[in-house]
PDB file of C-alpha atoms in Angstrom:
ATOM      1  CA  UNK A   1     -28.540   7.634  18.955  1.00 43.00           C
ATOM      2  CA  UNK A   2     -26.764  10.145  17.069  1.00 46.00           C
ATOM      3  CA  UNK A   3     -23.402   9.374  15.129  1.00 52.00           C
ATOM      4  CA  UNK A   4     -21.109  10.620  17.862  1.00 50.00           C
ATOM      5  CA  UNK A   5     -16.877  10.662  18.637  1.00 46.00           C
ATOM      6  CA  UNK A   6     -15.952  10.219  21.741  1.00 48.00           C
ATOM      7  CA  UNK A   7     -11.998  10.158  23.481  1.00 43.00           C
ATOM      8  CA  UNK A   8     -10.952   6.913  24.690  1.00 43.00           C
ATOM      9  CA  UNK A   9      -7.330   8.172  24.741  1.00 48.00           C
ATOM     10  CA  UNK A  10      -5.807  11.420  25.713  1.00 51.00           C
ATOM     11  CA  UNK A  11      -2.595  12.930  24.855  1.00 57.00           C
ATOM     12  CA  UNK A  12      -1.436  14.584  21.344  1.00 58.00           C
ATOM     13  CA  UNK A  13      -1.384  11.154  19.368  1.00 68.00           C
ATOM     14  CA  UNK A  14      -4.486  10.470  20.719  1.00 71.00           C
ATOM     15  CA  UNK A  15      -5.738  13.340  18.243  1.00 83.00           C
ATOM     16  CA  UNK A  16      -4.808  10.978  15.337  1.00 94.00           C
ATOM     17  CA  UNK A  17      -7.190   8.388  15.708  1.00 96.00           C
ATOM     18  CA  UNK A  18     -11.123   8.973  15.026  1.00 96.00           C
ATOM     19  CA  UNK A  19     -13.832   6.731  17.397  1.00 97.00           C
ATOM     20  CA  UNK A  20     -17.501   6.808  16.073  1.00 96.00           C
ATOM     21  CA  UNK A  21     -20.504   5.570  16.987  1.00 96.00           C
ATOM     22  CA  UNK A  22     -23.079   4.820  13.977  1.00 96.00           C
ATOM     23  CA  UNK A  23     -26.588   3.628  15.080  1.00 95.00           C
ATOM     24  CA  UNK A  24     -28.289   0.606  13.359  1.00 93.00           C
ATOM     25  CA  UNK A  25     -31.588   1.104  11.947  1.00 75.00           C
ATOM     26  CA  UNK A  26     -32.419  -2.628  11.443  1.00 63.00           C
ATOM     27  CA  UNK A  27     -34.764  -4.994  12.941  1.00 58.00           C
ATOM     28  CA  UNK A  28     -33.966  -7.841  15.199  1.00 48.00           C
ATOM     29  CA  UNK A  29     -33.374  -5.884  18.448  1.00 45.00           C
ATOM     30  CA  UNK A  30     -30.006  -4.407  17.256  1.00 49.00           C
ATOM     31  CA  UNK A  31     -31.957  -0.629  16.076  1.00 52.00           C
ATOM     32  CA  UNK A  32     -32.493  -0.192  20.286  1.00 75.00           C
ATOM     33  CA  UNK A  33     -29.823   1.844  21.048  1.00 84.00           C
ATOM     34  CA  UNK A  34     -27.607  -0.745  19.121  1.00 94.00           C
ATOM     35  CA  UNK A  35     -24.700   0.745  16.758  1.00 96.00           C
ATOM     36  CA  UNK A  36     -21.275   0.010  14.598  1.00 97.00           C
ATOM     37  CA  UNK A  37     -17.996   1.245  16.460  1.00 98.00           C
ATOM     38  CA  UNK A  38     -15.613   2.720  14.139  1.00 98.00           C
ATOM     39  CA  UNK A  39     -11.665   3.300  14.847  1.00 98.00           C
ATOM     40  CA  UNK A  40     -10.057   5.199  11.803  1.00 98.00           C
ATOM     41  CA  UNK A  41      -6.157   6.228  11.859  1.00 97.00           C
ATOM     42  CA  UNK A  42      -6.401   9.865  10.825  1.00 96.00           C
ATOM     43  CA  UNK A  43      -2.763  10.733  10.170  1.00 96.00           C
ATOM     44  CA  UNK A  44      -3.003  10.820   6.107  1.00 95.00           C
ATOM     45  CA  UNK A  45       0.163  12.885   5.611  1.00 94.00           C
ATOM     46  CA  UNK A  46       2.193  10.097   7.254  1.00 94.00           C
ATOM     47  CA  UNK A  47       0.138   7.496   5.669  1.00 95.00           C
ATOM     48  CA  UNK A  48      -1.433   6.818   8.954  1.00 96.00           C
ATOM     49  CA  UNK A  49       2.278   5.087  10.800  1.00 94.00           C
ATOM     50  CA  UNK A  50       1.335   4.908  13.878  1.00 94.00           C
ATOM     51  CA  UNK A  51       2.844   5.595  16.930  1.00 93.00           C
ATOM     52  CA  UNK A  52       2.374   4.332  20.732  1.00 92.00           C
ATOM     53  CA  UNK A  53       0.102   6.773  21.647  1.00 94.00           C
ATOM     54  CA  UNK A  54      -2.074   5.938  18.617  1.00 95.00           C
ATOM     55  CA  UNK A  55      -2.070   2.842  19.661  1.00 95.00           C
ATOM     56  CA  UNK A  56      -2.719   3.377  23.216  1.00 95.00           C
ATOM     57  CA  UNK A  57      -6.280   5.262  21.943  1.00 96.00           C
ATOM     58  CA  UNK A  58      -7.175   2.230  19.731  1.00 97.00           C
ATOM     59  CA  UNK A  59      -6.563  -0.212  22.511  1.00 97.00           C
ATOM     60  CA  UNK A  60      -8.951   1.890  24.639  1.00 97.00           C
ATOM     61  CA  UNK A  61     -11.668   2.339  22.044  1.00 97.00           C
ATOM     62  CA  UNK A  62     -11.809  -1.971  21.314  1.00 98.00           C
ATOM     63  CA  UNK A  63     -11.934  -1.957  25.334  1.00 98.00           C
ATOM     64  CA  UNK A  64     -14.741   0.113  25.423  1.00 97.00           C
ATOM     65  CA  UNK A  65     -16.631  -0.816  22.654  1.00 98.00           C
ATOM     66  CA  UNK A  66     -16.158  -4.884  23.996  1.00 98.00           C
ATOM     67  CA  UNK A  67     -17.220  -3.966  26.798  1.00 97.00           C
ATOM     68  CA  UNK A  68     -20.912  -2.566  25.224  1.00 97.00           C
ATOM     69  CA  UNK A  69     -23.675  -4.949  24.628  1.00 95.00           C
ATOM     70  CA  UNK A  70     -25.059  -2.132  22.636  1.00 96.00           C
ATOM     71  CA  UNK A  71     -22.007  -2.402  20.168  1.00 97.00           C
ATOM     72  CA  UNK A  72     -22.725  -5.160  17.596  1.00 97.00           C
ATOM     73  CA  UNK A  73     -19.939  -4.711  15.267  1.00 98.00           C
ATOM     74  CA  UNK A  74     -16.242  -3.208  15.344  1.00 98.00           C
ATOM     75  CA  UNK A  75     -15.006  -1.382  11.651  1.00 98.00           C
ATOM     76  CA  UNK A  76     -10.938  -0.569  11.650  1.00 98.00           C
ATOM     77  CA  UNK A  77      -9.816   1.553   8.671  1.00 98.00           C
ATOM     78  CA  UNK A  78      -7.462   4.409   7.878  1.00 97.00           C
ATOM     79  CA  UNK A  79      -8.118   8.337   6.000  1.00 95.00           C
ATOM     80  CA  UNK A  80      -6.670   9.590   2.758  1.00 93.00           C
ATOM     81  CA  UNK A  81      -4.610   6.799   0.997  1.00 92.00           C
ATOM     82  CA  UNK A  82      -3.339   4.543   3.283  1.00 96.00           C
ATOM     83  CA  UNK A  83      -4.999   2.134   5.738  1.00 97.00           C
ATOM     84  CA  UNK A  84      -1.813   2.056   7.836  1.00 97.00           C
ATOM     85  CA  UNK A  85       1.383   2.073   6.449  1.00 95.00           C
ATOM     86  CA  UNK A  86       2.938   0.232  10.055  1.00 93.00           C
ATOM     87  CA  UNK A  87       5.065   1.787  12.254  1.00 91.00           C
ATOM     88  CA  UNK A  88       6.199   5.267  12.628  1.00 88.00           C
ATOM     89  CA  UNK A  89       9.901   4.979  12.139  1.00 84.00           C
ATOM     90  CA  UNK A  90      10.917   8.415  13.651  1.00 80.00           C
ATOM     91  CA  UNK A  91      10.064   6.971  16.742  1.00 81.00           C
ATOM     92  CA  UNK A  92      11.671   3.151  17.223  1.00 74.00           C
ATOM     93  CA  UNK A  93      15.180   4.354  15.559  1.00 71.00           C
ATOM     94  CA  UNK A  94      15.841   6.394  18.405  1.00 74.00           C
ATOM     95  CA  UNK A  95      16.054   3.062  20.928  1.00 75.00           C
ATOM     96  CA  UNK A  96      19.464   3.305  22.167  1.00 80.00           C
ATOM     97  CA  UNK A  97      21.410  -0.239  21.296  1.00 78.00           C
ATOM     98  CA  UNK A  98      21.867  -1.158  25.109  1.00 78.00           C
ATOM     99  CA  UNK A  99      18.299   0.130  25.991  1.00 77.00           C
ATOM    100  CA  UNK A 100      16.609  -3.369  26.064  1.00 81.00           C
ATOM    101  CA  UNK A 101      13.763  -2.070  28.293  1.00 86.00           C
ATOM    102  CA  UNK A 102      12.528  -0.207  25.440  1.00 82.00           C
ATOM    103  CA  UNK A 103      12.549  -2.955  23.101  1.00 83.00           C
ATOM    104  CA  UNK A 104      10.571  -5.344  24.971  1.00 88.00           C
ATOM    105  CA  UNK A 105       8.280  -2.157  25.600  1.00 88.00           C
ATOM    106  CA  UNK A 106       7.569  -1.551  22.281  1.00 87.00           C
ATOM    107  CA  UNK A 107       6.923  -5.337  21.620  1.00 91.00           C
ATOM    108  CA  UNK A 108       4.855  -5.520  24.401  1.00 93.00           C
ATOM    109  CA  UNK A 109       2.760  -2.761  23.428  1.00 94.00           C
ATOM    110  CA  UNK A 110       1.731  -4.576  20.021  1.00 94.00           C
ATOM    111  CA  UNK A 111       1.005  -7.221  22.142  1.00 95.00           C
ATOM    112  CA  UNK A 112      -2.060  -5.016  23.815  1.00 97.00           C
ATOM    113  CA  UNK A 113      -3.075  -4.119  20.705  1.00 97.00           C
ATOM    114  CA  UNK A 114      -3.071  -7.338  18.857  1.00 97.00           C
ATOM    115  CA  UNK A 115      -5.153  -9.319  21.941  1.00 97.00           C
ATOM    116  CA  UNK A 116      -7.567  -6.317  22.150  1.00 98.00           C
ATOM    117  CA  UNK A 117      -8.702  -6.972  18.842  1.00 98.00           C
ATOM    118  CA  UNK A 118      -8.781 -10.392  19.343  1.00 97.00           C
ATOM    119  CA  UNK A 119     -10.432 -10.174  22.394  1.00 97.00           C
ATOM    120  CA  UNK A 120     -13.595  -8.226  20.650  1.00 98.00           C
ATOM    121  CA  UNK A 121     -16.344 -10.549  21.331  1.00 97.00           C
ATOM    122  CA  UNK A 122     -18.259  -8.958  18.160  1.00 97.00           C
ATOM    123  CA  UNK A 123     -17.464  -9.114  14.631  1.00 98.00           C
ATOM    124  CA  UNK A 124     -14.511  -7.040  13.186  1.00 98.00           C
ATOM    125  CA  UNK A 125     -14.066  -5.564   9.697  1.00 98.00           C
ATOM    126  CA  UNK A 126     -11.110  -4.321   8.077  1.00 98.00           C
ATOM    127  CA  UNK A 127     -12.074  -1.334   5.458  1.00 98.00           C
ATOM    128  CA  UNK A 128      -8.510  -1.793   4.216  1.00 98.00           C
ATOM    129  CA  UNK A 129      -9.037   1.834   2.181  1.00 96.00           C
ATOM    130  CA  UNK A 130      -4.964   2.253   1.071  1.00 96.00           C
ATOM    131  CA  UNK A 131      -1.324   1.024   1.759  1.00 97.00           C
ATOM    132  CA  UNK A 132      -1.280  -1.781   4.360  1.00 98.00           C
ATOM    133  CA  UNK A 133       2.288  -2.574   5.163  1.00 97.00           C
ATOM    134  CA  UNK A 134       4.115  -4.039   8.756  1.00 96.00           C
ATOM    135  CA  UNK A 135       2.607  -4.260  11.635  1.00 95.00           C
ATOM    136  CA  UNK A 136      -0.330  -2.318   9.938  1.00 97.00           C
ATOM    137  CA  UNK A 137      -0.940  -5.335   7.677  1.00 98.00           C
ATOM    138  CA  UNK A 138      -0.862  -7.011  10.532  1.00 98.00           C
ATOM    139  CA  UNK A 139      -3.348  -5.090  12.133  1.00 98.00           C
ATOM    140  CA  UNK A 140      -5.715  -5.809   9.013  1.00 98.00           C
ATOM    141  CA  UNK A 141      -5.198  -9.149   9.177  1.00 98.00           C
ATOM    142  CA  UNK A 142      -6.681  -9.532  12.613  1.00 98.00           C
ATOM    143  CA  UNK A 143      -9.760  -8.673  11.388  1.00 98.00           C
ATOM    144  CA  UNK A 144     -12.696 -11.389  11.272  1.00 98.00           C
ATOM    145  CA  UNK A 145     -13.549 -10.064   7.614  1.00 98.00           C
ATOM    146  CA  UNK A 146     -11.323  -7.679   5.185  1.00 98.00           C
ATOM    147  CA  UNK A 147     -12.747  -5.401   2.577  1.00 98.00           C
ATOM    148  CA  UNK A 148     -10.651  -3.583   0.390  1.00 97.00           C
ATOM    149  CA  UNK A 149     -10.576  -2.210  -3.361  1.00 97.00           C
ATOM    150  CA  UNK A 150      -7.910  -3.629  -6.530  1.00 97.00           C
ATOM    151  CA  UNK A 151      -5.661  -0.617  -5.825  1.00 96.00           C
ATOM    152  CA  UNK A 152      -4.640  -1.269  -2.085  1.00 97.00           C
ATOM    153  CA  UNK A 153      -1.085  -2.641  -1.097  1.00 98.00           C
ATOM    154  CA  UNK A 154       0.027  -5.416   1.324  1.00 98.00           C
ATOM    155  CA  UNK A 155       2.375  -7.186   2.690  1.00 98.00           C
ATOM    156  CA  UNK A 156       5.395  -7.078   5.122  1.00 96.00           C
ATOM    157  CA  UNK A 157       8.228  -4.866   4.285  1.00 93.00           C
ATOM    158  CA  UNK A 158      10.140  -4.853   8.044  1.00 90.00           C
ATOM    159  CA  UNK A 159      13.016  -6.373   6.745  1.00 91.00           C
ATOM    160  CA  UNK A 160      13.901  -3.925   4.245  1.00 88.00           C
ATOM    161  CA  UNK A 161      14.076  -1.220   7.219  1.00 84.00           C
ATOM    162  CA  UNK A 162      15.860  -3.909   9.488  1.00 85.00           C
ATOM    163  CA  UNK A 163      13.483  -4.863  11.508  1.00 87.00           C
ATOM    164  CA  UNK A 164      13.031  -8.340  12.438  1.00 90.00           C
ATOM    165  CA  UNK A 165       9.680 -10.139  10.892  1.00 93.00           C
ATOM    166  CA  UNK A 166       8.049 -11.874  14.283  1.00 95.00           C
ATOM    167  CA  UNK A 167       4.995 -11.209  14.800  1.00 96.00           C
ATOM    168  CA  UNK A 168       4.164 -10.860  10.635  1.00 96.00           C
ATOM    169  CA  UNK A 169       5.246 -14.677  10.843  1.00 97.00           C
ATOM    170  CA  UNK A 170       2.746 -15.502  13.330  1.00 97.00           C
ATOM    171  CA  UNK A 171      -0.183 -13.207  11.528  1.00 97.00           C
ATOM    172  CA  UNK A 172       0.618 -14.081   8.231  1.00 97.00           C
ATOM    173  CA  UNK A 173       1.159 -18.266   9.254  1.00 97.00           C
ATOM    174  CA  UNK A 174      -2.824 -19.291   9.273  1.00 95.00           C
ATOM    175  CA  UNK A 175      -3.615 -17.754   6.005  1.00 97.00           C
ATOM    176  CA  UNK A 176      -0.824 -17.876   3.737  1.00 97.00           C
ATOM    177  CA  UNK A 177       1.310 -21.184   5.128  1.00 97.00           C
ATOM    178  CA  UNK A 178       4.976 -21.764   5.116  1.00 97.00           C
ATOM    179  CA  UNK A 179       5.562 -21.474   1.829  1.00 98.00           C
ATOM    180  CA  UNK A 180       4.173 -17.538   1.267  1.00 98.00           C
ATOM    181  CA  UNK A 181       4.827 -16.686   4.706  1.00 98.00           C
ATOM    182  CA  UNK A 182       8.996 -16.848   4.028  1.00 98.00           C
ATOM    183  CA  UNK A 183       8.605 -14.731   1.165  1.00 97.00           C
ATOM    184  CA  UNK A 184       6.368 -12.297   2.150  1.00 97.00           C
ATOM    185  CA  UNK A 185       8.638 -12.163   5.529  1.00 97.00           C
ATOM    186  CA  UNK A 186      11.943 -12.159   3.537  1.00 97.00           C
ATOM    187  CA  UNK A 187      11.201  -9.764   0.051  1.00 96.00           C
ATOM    188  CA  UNK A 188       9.243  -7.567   1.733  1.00 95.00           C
ATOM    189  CA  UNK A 189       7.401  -7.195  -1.690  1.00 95.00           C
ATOM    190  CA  UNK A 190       3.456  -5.477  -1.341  1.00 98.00           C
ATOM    191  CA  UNK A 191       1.059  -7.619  -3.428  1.00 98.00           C
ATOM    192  CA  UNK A 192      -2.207  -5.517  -5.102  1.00 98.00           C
ATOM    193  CA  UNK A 193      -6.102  -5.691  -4.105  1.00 97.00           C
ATOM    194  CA  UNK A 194      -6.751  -9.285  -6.552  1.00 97.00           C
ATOM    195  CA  UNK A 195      -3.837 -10.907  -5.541  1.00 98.00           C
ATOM    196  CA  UNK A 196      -4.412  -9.973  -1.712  1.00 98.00           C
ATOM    197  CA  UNK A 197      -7.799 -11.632  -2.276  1.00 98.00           C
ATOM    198  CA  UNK A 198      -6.848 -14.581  -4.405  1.00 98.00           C
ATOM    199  CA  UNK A 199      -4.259 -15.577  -1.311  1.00 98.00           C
ATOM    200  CA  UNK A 200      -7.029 -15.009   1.158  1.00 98.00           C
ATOM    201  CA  UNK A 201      -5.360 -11.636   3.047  1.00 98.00           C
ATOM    202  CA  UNK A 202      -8.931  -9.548   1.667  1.00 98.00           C
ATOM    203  CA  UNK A 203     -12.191 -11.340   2.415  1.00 98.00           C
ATOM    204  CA  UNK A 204     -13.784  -9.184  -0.948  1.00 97.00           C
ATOM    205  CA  UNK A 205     -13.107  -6.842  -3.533  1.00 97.00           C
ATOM    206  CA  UNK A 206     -14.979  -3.576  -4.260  1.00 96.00           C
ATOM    207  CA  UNK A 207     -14.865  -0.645  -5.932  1.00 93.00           C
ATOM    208  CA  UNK A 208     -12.346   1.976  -4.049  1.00 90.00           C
ATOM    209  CA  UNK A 209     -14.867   5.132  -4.846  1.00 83.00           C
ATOM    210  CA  UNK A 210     -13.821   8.496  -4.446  1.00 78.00           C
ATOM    211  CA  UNK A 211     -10.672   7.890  -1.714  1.00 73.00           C
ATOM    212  CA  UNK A 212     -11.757   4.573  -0.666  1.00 78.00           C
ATOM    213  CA  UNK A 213     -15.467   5.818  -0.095  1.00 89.00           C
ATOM    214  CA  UNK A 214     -16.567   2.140  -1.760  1.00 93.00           C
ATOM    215  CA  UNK A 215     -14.564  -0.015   0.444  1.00 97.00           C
ATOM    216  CA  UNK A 216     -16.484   2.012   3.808  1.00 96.00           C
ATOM    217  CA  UNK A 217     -19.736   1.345   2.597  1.00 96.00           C
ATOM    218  CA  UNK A 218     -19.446  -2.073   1.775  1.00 97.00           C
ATOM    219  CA  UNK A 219     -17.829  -2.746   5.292  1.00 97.00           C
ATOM    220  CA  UNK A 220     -20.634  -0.593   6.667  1.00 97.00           C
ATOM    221  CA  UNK A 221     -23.133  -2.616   4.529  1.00 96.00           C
ATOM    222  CA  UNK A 222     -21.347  -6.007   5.970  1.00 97.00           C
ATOM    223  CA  UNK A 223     -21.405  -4.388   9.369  1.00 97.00           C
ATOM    224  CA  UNK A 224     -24.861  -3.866   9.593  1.00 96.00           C
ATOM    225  CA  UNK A 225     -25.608  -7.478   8.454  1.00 96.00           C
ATOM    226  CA  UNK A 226     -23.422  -8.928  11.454  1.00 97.00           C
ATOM    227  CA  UNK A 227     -24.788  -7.055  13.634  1.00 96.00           C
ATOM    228  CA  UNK A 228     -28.411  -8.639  13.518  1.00 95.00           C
ATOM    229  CA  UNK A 229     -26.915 -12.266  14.275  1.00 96.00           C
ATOM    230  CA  UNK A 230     -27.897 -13.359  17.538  1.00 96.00           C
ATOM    231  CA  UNK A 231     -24.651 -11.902  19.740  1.00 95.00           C
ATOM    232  CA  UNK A 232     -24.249 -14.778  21.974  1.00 96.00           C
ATOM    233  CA  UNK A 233     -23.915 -17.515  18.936  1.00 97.00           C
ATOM    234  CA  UNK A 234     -21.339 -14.819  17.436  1.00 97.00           C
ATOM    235  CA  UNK A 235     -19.527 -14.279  20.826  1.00 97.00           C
ATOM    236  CA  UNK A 236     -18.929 -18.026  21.575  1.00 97.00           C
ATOM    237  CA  UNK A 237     -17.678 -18.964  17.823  1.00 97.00           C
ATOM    238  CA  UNK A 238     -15.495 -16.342  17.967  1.00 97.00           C
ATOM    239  CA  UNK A 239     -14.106 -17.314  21.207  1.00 96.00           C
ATOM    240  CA  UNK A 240     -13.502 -21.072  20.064  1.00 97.00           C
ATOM    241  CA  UNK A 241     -11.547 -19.554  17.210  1.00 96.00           C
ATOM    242  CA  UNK A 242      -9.036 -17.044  19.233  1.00 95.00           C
ATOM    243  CA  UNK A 243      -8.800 -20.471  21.549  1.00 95.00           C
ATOM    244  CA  UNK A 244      -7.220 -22.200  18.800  1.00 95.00           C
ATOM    245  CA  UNK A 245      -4.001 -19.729  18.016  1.00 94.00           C
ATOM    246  CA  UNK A 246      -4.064 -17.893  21.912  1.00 94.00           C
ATOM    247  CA  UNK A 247      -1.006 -19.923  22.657  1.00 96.00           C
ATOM    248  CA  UNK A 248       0.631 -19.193  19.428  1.00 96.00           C
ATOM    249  CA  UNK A 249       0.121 -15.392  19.689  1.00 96.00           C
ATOM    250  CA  UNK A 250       2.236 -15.569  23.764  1.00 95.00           C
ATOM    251  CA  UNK A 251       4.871 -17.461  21.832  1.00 97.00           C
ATOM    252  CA  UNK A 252       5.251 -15.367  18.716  1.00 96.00           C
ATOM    253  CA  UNK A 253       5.652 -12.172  21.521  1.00 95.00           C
ATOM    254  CA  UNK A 254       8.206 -13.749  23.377  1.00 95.00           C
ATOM    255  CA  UNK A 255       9.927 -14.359  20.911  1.00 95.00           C
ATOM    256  CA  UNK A 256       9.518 -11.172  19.188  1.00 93.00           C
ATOM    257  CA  UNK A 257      10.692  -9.501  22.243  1.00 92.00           C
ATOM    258  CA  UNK A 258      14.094 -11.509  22.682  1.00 92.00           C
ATOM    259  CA  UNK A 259      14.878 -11.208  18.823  1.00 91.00           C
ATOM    260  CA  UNK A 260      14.127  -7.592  18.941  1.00 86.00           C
ATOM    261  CA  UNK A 261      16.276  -6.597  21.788  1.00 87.00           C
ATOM    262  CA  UNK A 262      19.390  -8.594  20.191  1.00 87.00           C
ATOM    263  CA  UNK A 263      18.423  -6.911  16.807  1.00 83.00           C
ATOM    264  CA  UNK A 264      18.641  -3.307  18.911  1.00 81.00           C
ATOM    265  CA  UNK A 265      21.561  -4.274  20.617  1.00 86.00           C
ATOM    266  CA  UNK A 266      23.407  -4.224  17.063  1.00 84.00           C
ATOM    267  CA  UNK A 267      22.570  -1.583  15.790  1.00 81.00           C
ATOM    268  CA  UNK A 268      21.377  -2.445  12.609  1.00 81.00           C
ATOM    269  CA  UNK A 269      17.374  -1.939  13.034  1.00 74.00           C
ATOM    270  CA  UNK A 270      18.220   1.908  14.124  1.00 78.00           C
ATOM    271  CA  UNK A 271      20.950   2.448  10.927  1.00 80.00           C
ATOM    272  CA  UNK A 272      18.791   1.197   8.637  1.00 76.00           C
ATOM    273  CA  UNK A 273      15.737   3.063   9.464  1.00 77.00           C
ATOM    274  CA  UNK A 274      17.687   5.881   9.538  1.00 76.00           C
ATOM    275  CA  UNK A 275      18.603   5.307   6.236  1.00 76.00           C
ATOM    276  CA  UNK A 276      14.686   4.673   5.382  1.00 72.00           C
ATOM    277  CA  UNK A 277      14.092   8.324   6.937  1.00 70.00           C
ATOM    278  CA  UNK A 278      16.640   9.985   4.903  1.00 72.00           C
ATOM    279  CA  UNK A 279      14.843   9.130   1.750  1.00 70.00           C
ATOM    280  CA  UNK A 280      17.216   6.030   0.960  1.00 68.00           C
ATOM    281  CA  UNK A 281      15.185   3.155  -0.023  1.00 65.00           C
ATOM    282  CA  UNK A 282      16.346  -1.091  -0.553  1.00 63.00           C
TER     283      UNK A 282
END
């Protein structure tokens, strides 16, 4: 099988995120047809924000590559500098105050997202290359394994652009506890590669290589090894695991979606990111 993209997604965000298929060479049964899936955020120059329609084409992509038996492992990363920097603020501070459809839309879609890479029944890698931040640490840290190099950034800055921390609470709870989980939620402060690792948020530390180029291999490397586990024994464990925080994940987006629409309704997420857009930093 050649190393091919294909277009889970249409539309012009659609554009911004990669899909690859890379074919395994091992033994084991995985080299028959058997390959890696790998979802990279191509949007360097806006150190890969995403927006819904990115979104909507990763969503699609983890559906599809669930749904293939030939698939034996899932890689997320990002291009240039950045693995995802969160959310693209150009497009949540134009929700209107009173427009509390919207806000329980765009709550709702990271909802999707979130249980569609949960929902991979194969294992997932984070090749955390650059900048995580917001909802794209977040994204990260729903990975089964994260790779990343001393020079990355983490952590959950929402608050300094007034938005709410909901959802961070609930990804950041299992790994950090209480204790880390308020200040990472409150300061908004980005912690480097070793200290990402000591706290547990990176599974391993490599190299970064020429732009991130050591943290892809390595995930590639780990990739390849996962993928010559027997897939049912790997299905069912991860399963069990998702079972033990499914519940948790429904509450934290209810509640993200009632504290986000009384957040909107004030005003304050939409001034502030303003604020963030015009180059005025906290």
């Amino acid at each position: 099988m050649p190393e091919s993209p294909s277009s889970p997604a249409t539309g012009p965000d659609a554009t911004h995120v990669v899909v690859e298929r890379r074919p395994l060479t091992g033994d084991g049964g995985a080299a028959a047809g058997g390959y890696v899936g790998e979802i990279t955020l191509d949007r360097p120059d806006k150190l890969n924000a995403w927006t819904a329609g990115m979104r909507a084409a990763i969503v699609a992509a983890l559906e599809e590559f669930t749904a293939d038996e030939q698939c034996r492992a899932i890689i997320l990363t990002g291009s240039g500098r950045a693995f995802c920097a969160g959310q693209d603020l150009g497009e949540t501070a134009a929700i209107e105050p009173d427009d509390h459809a919207a806000a329980e839309a765009w709550i709702d879609d990271f909802g999707r997202l979130y249980r569609a890479v949960r929902a991979a029944d194969k294992p997932t890698i984070a090749a955390v290359n650059g900048v995580a931040a917001g909802s794209g640490f977040q994204f990260a840290l729903l990975a089964d394994l994260r790779i990343g190099h001393p020079g990355v950034r983490m952590g959950q800055p929402e608050v300094l652009s007034g938005i709410p921390s909901i959802t961070g609470i609930w990804a950041m709870w299992g790994i950090l506890g209480r204790a880390k989980t308020t200040e990472f939620a409150l300061t908004g402060r980005l912690v480097d590669g070793a200290e990402a690792e000591r706290l547990g948020l990176l599974t391993r530390l490599v190299e970064a290589g020429a732009d991130g180029a050591g943290v892809l291999a390595e995930a590639r490397a780990e990739a390849d090894r996962l993928a010559q586990l027997p897939p049912g024994a790997v299905a069912l464990t991860k399963g069990r695991i998702r079972e033990l925080d499914d519940a948790d994940l429904d509450e934290a987006i209810a509640a993200a979606k009632k504290v986000h629409t009384a957040a909107y309704a004030t005003g304050e997420p939409q001034r502030e990111m303003a604020r963030f857009l015009d180059g005025t930093r906290r």
